mmCIF file of C-alpha atoms in Angstrom:
data_model
loop_
_atom_site.group_PDB
_atom_site.id
_atom_site.type_symbol
_atom_site.label_atom_id
_atom_site.label_comp_id
_atom_site.label_asym_id
_atom_site.label_seq_id
_atom_site.Cartn_x
_atom_site.Cartn_y
_atom_site.Cartn_z
ATOM 1 C CA MET E 1 -67.459 41.495 -91.256
ATOM 2 C CA THR E 2 -65.204 39.056 -89.567
ATOM 3 C CA GLU E 3 -63.965 36.031 -91.320
ATOM 4 C CA GLU E 4 -64.194 32.743 -89.494
ATOM 5 C CA THR E 5 -61.891 29.893 -90.119
ATOM 6 C CA PRO E 6 -63.832 27.001 -91.304
ATOM 7 C CA GLY E 7 -63.866 23.858 -89.085
ATOM 8 C CA PHE E 8 -62.406 25.555 -85.960
ATOM 9 C CA GLU E 9 -64.475 26.194 -82.873
ATOM 10 C CA GLU E 10 -63.290 28.004 -79.785
ATOM 11 C CA GLN E 11 -63.541 25.938 -76.576
ATOM 12 C CA PRO E 12 -63.500 27.404 -73.074
ATOM 13 C CA ASP E 13 -60.477 26.725 -70.790
ATOM 14 C CA VAL E 14 -61.216 23.888 -68.317
ATOM 15 C CA PRO E 15 -59.167 23.560 -65.096
ATOM 16 C CA SER E 16 -57.106 20.453 -64.834
ATOM 17 C CA GLU E 17 -58.764 19.511 -61.594
ATOM 18 C CA ALA E 18 -62.100 19.654 -63.169
ATOM 19 C CA ALA E 19 -60.808 17.446 -65.930
ATOM 20 C CA GLN E 20 -60.063 14.638 -63.424
ATOM 21 C CA THR E 21 -62.516 11.845 -63.259
ATOM 22 C CA PRO E 22 -64.106 10.873 -59.916
ATOM 23 C CA ASP E 23 -61.901 7.755 -59.773
ATOM 24 C CA ASP E 24 -58.714 9.845 -60.085
ATOM 25 C CA ALA E 25 -59.864 12.099 -57.272
ATOM 26 C CA ALA E 26 -60.510 9.139 -54.994
ATOM 27 C CA LYS E 27 -57.036 7.718 -55.636
ATOM 28 C CA GLY E 28 -55.417 11.038 -54.796
ATOM 29 C CA ALA E 29 -57.289 11.250 -51.539
ATOM 30 C CA GLY E 30 -56.157 7.754 -50.567
ATOM 31 C CA SER E 31 -52.511 8.609 -51.219
ATOM 32 C CA ALA E 32 -52.794 11.693 -49.049
ATOM 33 C CA ASP E 33 -54.228 9.637 -46.195
ATOM 34 C CA LYS E 34 -51.389 7.104 -46.349
ATOM 35 C CA ALA E 35 -48.683 9.789 -46.285
ATOM 36 C CA GLY E 36 -50.090 11.189 -43.035
ATOM 37 C CA PRO E 37 -49.337 14.609 -41.582
ATOM 38 C CA ALA E 38 -45.715 15.860 -41.824
ATOM 39 C CA ALA E 39 -43.603 15.736 -38.584
ATOM 40 C CA PRO E 40 -43.086 19.144 -37.003
ATOM 41 C CA ALA E 41 -39.579 20.600 -37.417
ATOM 42 C CA GLY E 42 -39.305 21.240 -33.655
ATOM 43 C CA ASP E 43 -39.536 17.520 -32.828
ATOM 44 C CA LEU E 44 -36.706 16.675 -35.220
ATOM 45 C CA GLU E 45 -34.479 19.307 -33.656
ATOM 46 C CA GLN E 46 -35.240 17.957 -30.160
ATOM 47 C CA VAL E 47 -34.291 14.410 -31.190
ATOM 48 C CA ALA E 48 -31.039 15.650 -32.694
ATOM 49 C CA LEU E 49 -30.202 17.633 -29.556
ATOM 50 C CA GLN E 50 -30.947 14.618 -27.339
ATOM 51 C CA ALA E 51 -28.583 12.456 -29.415
ATOM 52 C CA GLN E 52 -25.829 15.052 -29.114
ATOM 53 C CA LEU E 53 -26.425 15.296 -25.350
ATOM 54 C CA ASP E 54 -26.078 11.524 -24.995
ATOM 55 C CA GLN E 55 -22.789 11.610 -26.890
ATOM 56 C CA VAL E 56 -21.475 14.394 -24.660
ATOM 57 C CA ARG E 57 -22.459 12.488 -21.497
ATOM 58 C CA THR E 58 -20.738 9.339 -22.731
ATOM 59 C CA ALA E 59 -17.556 11.251 -23.523
ATOM 60 C CA LEU E 60 -17.690 12.974 -20.112
ATOM 61 C CA ASN E 61 -18.033 9.635 -18.292
ATOM 62 C CA GLU E 62 -15.064 8.230 -20.195
ATOM 63 C CA ARG E 63 -12.899 11.263 -19.390
ATOM 64 C CA THR E 64 -13.942 11.118 -15.726
ATOM 65 C CA THR E 65 -12.952 7.449 -15.525
ATOM 66 C CA ASP E 66 -9.585 8.202 -17.143
ATOM 67 C CA LEU E 67 -8.992 11.053 -14.691
ATOM 68 C CA GLN E 68 -9.810 8.868 -11.682
ATOM 69 C CA ARG E 69 -7.434 6.157 -12.919
ATOM 70 C CA LEU E 70 -4.636 8.661 -13.459
ATOM 71 C CA GLN E 71 -5.202 10.124 -9.994
ATOM 72 C CA ALA E 72 -5.009 6.656 -8.391
ATOM 73 C CA GLU E 73 -1.814 5.873 -10.303
ATOM 74 C CA TYR E 74 -0.302 9.179 -9.204
ATOM 75 C CA GLN E 75 -1.142 8.500 -5.541
ATOM 76 C CA ASN E 76 0.455 5.052 -5.775
ATOM 77 C CA TYR E 77 3.516 6.616 -7.385
ATOM 78 C CA ARG E 78 3.823 9.167 -4.592
ATOM 79 C CA ARG E 79 3.576 6.441 -1.946
ATOM 80 C CA ARG E 80 6.273 4.377 -3.674
ATOM 81 C CA VAL E 81 8.560 7.391 -3.945
ATOM 82 C CA GLU E 82 8.067 8.261 -0.275
ATOM 83 C CA ARG E 83 8.675 4.662 0.790
ATOM 84 C CA ASP E 84 11.824 4.450 -1.337
ATOM 85 C CA ARG E 85 13.039 7.771 0.040
ATOM 86 C CA VAL E 86 12.642 6.560 3.630
ATOM 87 C CA THR E 87 14.373 3.273 2.786
ATOM 88 C CA VAL E 88 17.321 5.009 1.141
ATOM 89 C CA LYS E 89 17.648 7.345 4.123
ATOM 90 C CA GLU E 90 17.637 4.429 6.571
ATOM 91 C CA ILE E 91 20.273 2.583 4.547
ATOM 92 C CA ALA E 92 22.511 5.653 4.431
ATOM 93 C CA VAL E 93 22.156 6.317 8.174
ATOM 94 C CA ALA E 94 22.691 2.632 8.996
ATOM 95 C CA SER E 95 25.853 2.568 6.894
ATOM 96 C CA LEU E 96 27.202 5.603 8.731
ATOM 97 C CA LEU E 97 26.312 4.343 12.190
ATOM 98 C CA SER E 98 27.809 0.925 11.503
ATOM 99 C CA GLU E 99 31.195 2.620 11.340
ATOM 100 C CA LEU E 100 30.594 4.158 14.779
ATOM 101 C CA LEU E 101 29.696 0.920 16.578
ATOM 102 C CA PRO E 102 33.309 0.178 17.662
ATOM 103 C CA VAL E 103 33.463 3.661 19.203
ATOM 104 C CA LEU E 104 30.211 3.031 21.055
ATOM 105 C CA ASP E 105 31.606 -0.315 22.277
ATOM 106 C CA ASP E 106 34.682 1.444 23.657
ATOM 107 C CA ILE E 107 32.504 4.021 25.391
ATOM 108 C CA GLY E 108 30.377 1.261 26.925
ATOM 109 C CA ARG E 109 33.412 -0.699 28.188
ATOM 110 C CA ALA E 110 34.910 2.452 29.688
ATOM 111 C CA ARG E 111 31.646 3.129 31.485
ATOM 112 C CA ASP E 112 31.515 -0.433 32.846
ATOM 113 C CA HIS E 113 35.073 -0.130 34.218
ATOM 114 C CA GLY E 114 34.503 3.315 35.740
ATOM 115 C CA GLU E 115 36.863 5.002 33.251
ATOM 116 C CA LEU E 116 34.288 7.264 31.646
ATOM 117 C CA VAL E 117 35.164 10.408 33.597
ATOM 118 C CA GLY E 118 36.139 14.003 32.957
ATOM 119 C CA GLY E 119 36.270 15.269 29.393
ATOM 120 C CA PHE E 120 36.063 11.766 27.993
ATOM 121 C CA LYS E 121 32.671 11.365 29.670
ATOM 122 C CA SER E 122 31.383 14.529 27.992
ATOM 123 C CA VAL E 123 32.573 13.309 24.594
ATOM 124 C CA GLY E 124 31.031 9.893 25.143
ATOM 125 C CA ASP E 125 27.697 11.347 26.210
ATOM 126 C CA SER E 126 27.668 13.659 23.189
ATOM 127 C CA VAL E 127 28.370 10.817 20.764
ATOM 128 C CA GLU E 128 25.620 8.669 22.282
ATOM 129 C CA ALA E 129 23.178 11.592 22.142
ATOM 130 C CA VAL E 130 23.924 12.217 18.451
ATOM 131 C CA VAL E 131 23.469 8.585 17.393
ATOM 132 C CA ALA E 132 20.260 8.354 19.430
ATOM 133 C CA LYS E 133 18.927 11.420 17.591
ATOM 134 C CA LEU E 134 19.650 9.628 14.305
ATOM 135 C CA GLY E 135 17.415 6.766 15.449
ATOM 136 C CA LEU E 136 19.986 4.284 16.732
ATOM 137 C CA GLN E 137 18.592 2.057 19.495
ATOM 138 C CA GLN E 138 20.538 -0.317 21.717
ATOM 139 C CA PHE E 139 19.032 -3.659 22.757
ATOM 140 C CA GLY E 140 20.019 -6.789 24.618
ATOM 141 C CA LYS E 141 19.516 -7.445 28.350
ATOM 142 C CA GLU E 142 20.466 -10.240 30.675
ATOM 143 C CA GLY E 143 17.646 -12.593 31.483
ATOM 144 C CA GLU E 144 15.651 -12.159 28.272
ATOM 145 C CA PRO E 145 14.823 -15.227 26.154
ATOM 146 C CA PHE E 146 17.263 -16.016 23.373
ATOM 147 C CA ASP E 147 15.988 -14.996 19.919
ATOM 148 C CA PRO E 148 18.194 -16.076 16.998
ATOM 149 C CA LEU E 149 16.805 -13.232 14.906
ATOM 150 C CA ILE E 150 18.325 -10.544 17.134
ATOM 151 C CA HIS E 151 20.854 -12.466 19.258
ATOM 152 C CA GLU E 152 24.138 -14.104 18.371
ATOM 153 C CA ALA E 153 25.241 -16.747 20.869
ATOM 154 C CA LEU E 154 28.998 -16.720 21.442
ATOM 155 C CA MET E 155 29.006 -18.823 24.635
ATOM 156 C CA HIS E 156 26.834 -21.713 25.764
ATOM 157 C CA SER E 157 26.223 -23.361 29.134
ATOM 158 C CA TYR E 158 23.598 -25.140 31.240
ATOM 159 C CA ALA E 159 21.891 -23.722 34.309
ATOM 160 C CA PRO E 160 19.404 -25.296 36.714
ATOM 161 C CA ASP E 161 17.502 -22.070 37.290
ATOM 162 C CA VAL E 162 16.320 -21.435 33.680
ATOM 163 C CA THR E 163 13.356 -23.018 31.938
ATOM 164 C CA GLU E 164 14.295 -21.983 28.385
ATOM 165 C CA THR E 165 17.331 -20.830 26.458
ATOM 166 C CA THR E 166 18.151 -17.519 28.104
ATOM 167 C CA CYS E 167 20.670 -14.728 27.624
ATOM 168 C CA VAL E 168 22.711 -14.775 30.817
ATOM 169 C CA GLN E 169 25.399 -12.307 29.751
ATOM 170 C CA ILE E 170 25.569 -9.510 27.164
ATOM 171 C CA LEU E 171 29.011 -9.553 25.589
ATOM 172 C CA GLN E 172 28.192 -6.818 23.061
ATOM 173 C CA PRO E 173 24.897 -4.938 22.854
ATOM 174 C CA GLY E 174 22.875 -5.039 19.673
ATOM 175 C CA TYR E 175 21.833 -1.980 17.653
ATOM 176 C CA ARG E 176 18.947 -1.275 15.300
ATOM 177 C CA ILE E 177 17.253 1.577 13.470
ATOM 178 C CA GLY E 178 13.505 1.177 13.427
ATOM 179 C CA GLU E 179 12.891 -2.425 12.369
ATOM 180 C CA ARG E 180 16.310 -2.769 10.723
ATOM 181 C CA THR E 181 18.908 -4.623 12.818
ATOM 182 C CA ILE E 182 22.393 -3.199 12.300
ATOM 183 C CA ARG E 183 24.134 -5.671 14.598
ATOM 184 C CA PRO E 184 22.693 -8.521 16.666
ATOM 185 C CA ALA E 185 23.388 -8.609 20.367
ATOM 186 C CA ARG E 186 26.291 -10.956 21.099
ATOM 187 C CA VAL E 187 25.438 -12.956 24.181
ATOM 188 C CA ALA E 188 26.231 -15.938 26.356
ATOM 189 C CA VAL E 189 23.276 -18.269 26.682
ATOM 190 C CA ALA E 190 22.276 -20.938 29.172
ATOM 191 C CA GLU E 191 19.904 -23.832 28.652
ATOM 192 C CA PRO E 192 18.004 -25.892 31.247
ATOM 193 C CA GLN E 193 20.086 -28.619 32.858
ATOM 194 C CA PRO E 194 19.677 -31.834 30.834
ATOM 195 C CA GLY E 195 17.567 -34.435 32.662
ATOM 196 C CA ALA E 196 16.666 -32.085 35.520
ATOM 197 C CA SER E 197 12.935 -32.654 35.038
ATOM 198 C CA GLY E 198 13.508 -36.422 34.711
ATOM 199 C CA LYS E 199 15.370 -36.659 38.019
ATOM 200 C CA GLU E 200 12.593 -34.833 39.827
ATOM 201 C CA GLY E 201 10.099 -37.274 38.386
ATOM 202 C CA GLU E 202 12.197 -40.240 39.447
ATOM 203 C CA THR E 203 12.454 -38.872 42.988
ATOM 204 C CA ALA E 204 8.720 -38.394 43.288
ATOM 205 C CA ALA E 205 7.852 -41.835 41.877
ATOM 206 C CA PRO E 206 8.829 -43.986 44.939
ATOM 207 C CA ASP E 207 6.703 -41.813 47.265
ATOM 208 C CA GLU E 208 3.706 -42.262 44.984
ATOM 209 C CA GLU E 209 4.197 -46.066 44.885
ATOM 210 C CA SER E 210 4.587 -46.384 48.702
ATOM 211 C CA GLY E 211 1.331 -44.493 49.155
ATOM 212 C CA GLY E 212 2.959 -41.847 51.342
ATOM 213 C CA PRO E 213 4.406 -42.118 54.879
ATOM 214 C CA GLU E 214 2.912 -44.623 57.252
ATOM 215 C CA GLU E 215 0.864 -43.306 60.135
ATOM 216 C CA GLY E 216 2.370 -44.108 63.580
#
């Protein structure tokens, strides 16, 4: 016969959920509704990838801008170097040819006096051909207007047949390389006769006042 402990009664196990009152159940349901459904993991990964893509595009644009700026600076540098190289070459050639100008003057005077003959003529022609190949150009002609930028006036006179200051004689030709003048042309210039236009006006004035010749 089994002995029972006095004052102790066995009670059946009750689930905790069942132990909740109706009010507790309603509160739990309300909390679940406020929390809402959880965001899918795929959407979070897509947002993260989009942010990384934006960062990569920004960095790429910055690097592209830097590369374009460096390329422009390099092109400007190349142009400056090329321009300086040409300038240095012109200065060196001009310095060399300046030393040969007296020789060219002698050759020109000999040609003017009919003394450039025989072997001397061959040498003179060769020298002139070499300096022309180096870019040396001769300028200065009789009858051209006087330009103080390229002409040097050594003699001055007046002439009735000119309307402006004119080179009437080339004493020494000028030389240049490109736009660089090595030596100006040394010339004799002539200006219009002073008062020539005034005298013509004075001569014409009496005819105008008399009203022309009288008719016979």
